[in-house]
CSV table of C-alpha atoms in Angstrom, one decimal:
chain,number,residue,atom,x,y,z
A,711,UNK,CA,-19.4,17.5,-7.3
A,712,UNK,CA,-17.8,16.9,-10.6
A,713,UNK,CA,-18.5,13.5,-10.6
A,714,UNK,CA,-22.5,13.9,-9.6
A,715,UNK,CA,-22.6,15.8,-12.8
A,716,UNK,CA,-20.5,13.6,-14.7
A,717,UNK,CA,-18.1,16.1,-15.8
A,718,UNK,CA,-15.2,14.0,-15.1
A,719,UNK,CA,-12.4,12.4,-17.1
A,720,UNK,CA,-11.8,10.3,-14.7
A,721,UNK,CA,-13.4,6.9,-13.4
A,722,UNK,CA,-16.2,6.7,-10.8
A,723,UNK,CA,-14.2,4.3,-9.1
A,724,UNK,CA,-10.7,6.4,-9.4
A,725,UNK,CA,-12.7,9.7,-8.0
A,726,UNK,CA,-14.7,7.9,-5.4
A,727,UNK,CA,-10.6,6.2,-3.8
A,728,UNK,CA,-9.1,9.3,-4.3
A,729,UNK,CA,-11.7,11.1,-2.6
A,730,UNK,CA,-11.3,8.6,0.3
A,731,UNK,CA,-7.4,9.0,0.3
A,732,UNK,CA,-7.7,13.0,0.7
A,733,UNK,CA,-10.2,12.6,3.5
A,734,UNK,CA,-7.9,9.8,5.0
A,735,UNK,CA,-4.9,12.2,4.7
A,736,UNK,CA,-7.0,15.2,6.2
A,737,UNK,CA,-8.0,13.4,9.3
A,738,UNK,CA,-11.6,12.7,8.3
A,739,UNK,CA,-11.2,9.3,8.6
A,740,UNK,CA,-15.3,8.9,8.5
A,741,UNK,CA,-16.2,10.7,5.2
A,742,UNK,CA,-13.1,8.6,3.9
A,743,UNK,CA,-14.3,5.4,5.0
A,744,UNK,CA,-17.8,5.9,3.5
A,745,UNK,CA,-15.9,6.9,0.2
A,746,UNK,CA,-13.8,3.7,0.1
A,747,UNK,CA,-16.5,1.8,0.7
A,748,UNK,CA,-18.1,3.2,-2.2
A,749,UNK,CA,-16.0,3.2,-4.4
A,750,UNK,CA,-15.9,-0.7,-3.8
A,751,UNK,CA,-19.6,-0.7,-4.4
A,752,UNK,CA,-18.7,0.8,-7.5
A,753,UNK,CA,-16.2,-1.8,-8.3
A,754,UNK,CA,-18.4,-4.0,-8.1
A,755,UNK,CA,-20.5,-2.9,-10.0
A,756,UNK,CA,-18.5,-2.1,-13.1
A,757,UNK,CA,-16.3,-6.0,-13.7
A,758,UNK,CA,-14.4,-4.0,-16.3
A,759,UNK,CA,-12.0,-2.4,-13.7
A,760,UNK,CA,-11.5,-5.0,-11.1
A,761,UNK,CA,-8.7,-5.8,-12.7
A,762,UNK,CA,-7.0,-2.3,-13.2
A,763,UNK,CA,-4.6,0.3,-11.5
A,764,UNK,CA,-7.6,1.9,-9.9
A,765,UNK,CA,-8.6,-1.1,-8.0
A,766,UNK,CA,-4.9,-1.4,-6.8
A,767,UNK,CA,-4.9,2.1,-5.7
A,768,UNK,CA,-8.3,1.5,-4.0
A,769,UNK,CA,-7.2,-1.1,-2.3
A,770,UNK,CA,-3.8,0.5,-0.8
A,771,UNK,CA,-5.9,3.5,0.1
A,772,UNK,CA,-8.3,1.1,2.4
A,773,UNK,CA,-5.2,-0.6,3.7
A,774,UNK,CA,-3.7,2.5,4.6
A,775,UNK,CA,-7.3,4.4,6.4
A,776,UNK,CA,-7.3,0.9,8.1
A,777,UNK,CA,-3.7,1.0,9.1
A,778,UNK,CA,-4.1,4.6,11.0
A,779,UNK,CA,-8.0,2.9,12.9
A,780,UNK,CA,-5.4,0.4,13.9
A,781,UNK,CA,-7.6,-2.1,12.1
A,782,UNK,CA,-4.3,-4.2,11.4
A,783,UNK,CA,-5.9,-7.5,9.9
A,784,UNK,CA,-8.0,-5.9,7.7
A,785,UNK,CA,-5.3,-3.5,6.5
A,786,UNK,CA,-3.7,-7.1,5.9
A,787,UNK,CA,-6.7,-8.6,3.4
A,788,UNK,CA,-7.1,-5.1,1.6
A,789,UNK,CA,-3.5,-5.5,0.7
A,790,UNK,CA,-3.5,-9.4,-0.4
A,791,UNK,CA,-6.3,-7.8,-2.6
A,792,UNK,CA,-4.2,-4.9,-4.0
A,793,UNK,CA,-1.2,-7.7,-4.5
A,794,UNK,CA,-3.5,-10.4,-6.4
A,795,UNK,CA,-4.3,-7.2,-8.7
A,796,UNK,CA,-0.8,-6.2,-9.1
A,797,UNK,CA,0.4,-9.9,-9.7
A,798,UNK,CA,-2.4,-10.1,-12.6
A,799,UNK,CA,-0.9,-7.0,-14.0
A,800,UNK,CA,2.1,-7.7,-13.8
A,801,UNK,CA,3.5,-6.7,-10.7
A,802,UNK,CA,2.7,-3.1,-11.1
A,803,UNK,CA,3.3,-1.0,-7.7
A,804,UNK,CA,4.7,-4.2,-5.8
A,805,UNK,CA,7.1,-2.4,-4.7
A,806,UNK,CA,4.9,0.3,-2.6
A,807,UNK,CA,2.7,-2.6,-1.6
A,808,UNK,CA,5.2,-4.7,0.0
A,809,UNK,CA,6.6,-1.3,1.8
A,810,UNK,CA,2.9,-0.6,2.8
A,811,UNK,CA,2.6,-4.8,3.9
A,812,UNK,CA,5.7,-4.1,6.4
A,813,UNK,CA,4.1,-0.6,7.6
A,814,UNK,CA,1.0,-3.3,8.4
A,815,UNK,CA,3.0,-5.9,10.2
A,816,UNK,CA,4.9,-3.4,12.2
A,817,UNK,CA,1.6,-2.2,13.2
A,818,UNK,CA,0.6,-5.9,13.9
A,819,UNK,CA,4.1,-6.4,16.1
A,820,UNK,CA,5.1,-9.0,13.6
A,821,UNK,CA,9.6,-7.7,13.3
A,822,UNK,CA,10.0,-10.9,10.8
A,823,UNK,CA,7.0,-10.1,8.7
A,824,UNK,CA,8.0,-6.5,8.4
A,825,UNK,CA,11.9,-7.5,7.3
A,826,UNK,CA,10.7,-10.2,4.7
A,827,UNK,CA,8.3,-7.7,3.2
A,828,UNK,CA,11.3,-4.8,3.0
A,829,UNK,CA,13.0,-7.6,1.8
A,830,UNK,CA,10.2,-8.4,-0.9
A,831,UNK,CA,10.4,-4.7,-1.6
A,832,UNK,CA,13.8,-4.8,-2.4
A,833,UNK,CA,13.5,-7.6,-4.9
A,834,UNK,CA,10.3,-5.9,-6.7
A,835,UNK,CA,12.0,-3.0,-7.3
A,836,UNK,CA,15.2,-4.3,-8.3
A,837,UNK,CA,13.6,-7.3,-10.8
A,838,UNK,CA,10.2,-6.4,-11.2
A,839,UNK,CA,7.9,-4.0,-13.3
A,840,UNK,CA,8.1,-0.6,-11.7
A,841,UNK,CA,6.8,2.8,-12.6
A,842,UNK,CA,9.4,5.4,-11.4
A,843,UNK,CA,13.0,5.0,-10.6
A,844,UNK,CA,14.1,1.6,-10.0
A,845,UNK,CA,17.0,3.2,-7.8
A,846,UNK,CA,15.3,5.1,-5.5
A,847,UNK,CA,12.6,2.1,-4.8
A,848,UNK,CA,15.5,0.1,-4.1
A,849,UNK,CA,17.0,2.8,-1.6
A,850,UNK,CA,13.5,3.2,0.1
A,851,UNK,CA,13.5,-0.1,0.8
A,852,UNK,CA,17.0,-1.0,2.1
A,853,UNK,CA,17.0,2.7,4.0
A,854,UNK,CA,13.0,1.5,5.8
A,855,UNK,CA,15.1,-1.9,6.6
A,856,UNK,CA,18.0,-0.2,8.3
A,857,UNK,CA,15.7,2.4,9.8
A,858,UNK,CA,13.9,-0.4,11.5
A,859,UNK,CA,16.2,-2.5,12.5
A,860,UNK,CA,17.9,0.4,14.3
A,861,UNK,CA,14.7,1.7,15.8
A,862,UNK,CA,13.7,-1.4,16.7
A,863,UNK,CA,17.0,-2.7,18.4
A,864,UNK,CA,15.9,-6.1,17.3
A,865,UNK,CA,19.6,-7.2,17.8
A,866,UNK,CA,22.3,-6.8,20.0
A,867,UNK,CA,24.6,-5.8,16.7
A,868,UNK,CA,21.3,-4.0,15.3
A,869,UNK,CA,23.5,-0.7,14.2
A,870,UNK,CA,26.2,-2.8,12.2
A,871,UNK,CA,22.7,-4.8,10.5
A,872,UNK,CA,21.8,-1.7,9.4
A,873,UNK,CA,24.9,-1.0,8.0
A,874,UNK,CA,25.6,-4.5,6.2
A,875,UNK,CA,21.6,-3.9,4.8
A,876,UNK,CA,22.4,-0.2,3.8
A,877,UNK,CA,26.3,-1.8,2.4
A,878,UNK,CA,24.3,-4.4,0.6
């Protein structure tokens, strides 16, 4: 409503994704569809943010409506998007997106894909330019890693994995 009557401080394009993430979050996976998609509309039409946090956070919210319609591959290609953004600002939420990337490939039944991307994770959020606590990233990462490996069983010595990833 507030942003019908333009009595918002925020974006069109940052109301119209959130909008689409509460209505993901809620079940209404419809109504948050139709808001994702326009909020892309409205990235489109305004160049000026394409580049920007808000097109990052657009595109993680798509990947993540997509993830739960079991839409796998195009939960992939909205997160390459949200990664070129983040690369072209500097690696901002990288972190979050490589978690969300193995969330996707475990979806896709891809165990490799979804280690190298904890992995990638790992190294964002050690090295890379984070917003938040560089420690806990780091722990979210290596604790997903050993989470999955364990739930997984992907190897006969899967529990002491876990442990040499949670030691390391």
């Amino acid at each position: 409503d507030a942003l019908d009557k333009n009595d918002t401080p925020d974006t069109q394009l940052k109301v119209l994704s959130q909008m689409g993430y509460f209505y993901n979050v809620t079940g209404d996976y419809r109504n948050g569809i139709d808001y994702l998609w326009r909020a892309i509309d409205c990235l489109k039409s305004e160049p000026e943010n394409e580049i920007s946090e808000g097109a990052i956070e657009l595109y993680g919210n798509l990947g993540d409506i997509y993830v739960v319609l079991s839409m796998g591959e195009d939960a992939l290609k909205a997160n390459d998007e949200a990664i070129r953004i983040s690369h072209l600002l500097g690696g901002r939420y990288l972190p979050d997106l490589y978690r969300f990337r193995a969330t996707i490939f475990d979806l896709l039944d891809e165990p490799d894909s979804v280690l190298t991307n904890l992995d990638k994770s790992y190294h964002a959020a050690r090295y890379g330019n984070v917003e938040g606590n560089r420690n806990t990233m780091m722990r979210a990462a290596i604790s997903e890693k050993a989470d999955y490996i364990i739930d997984r069983g992907l190897w006969p010595d899967s529990i002491d994995a876990a442990v040499a990833a949670l030691e390391a």
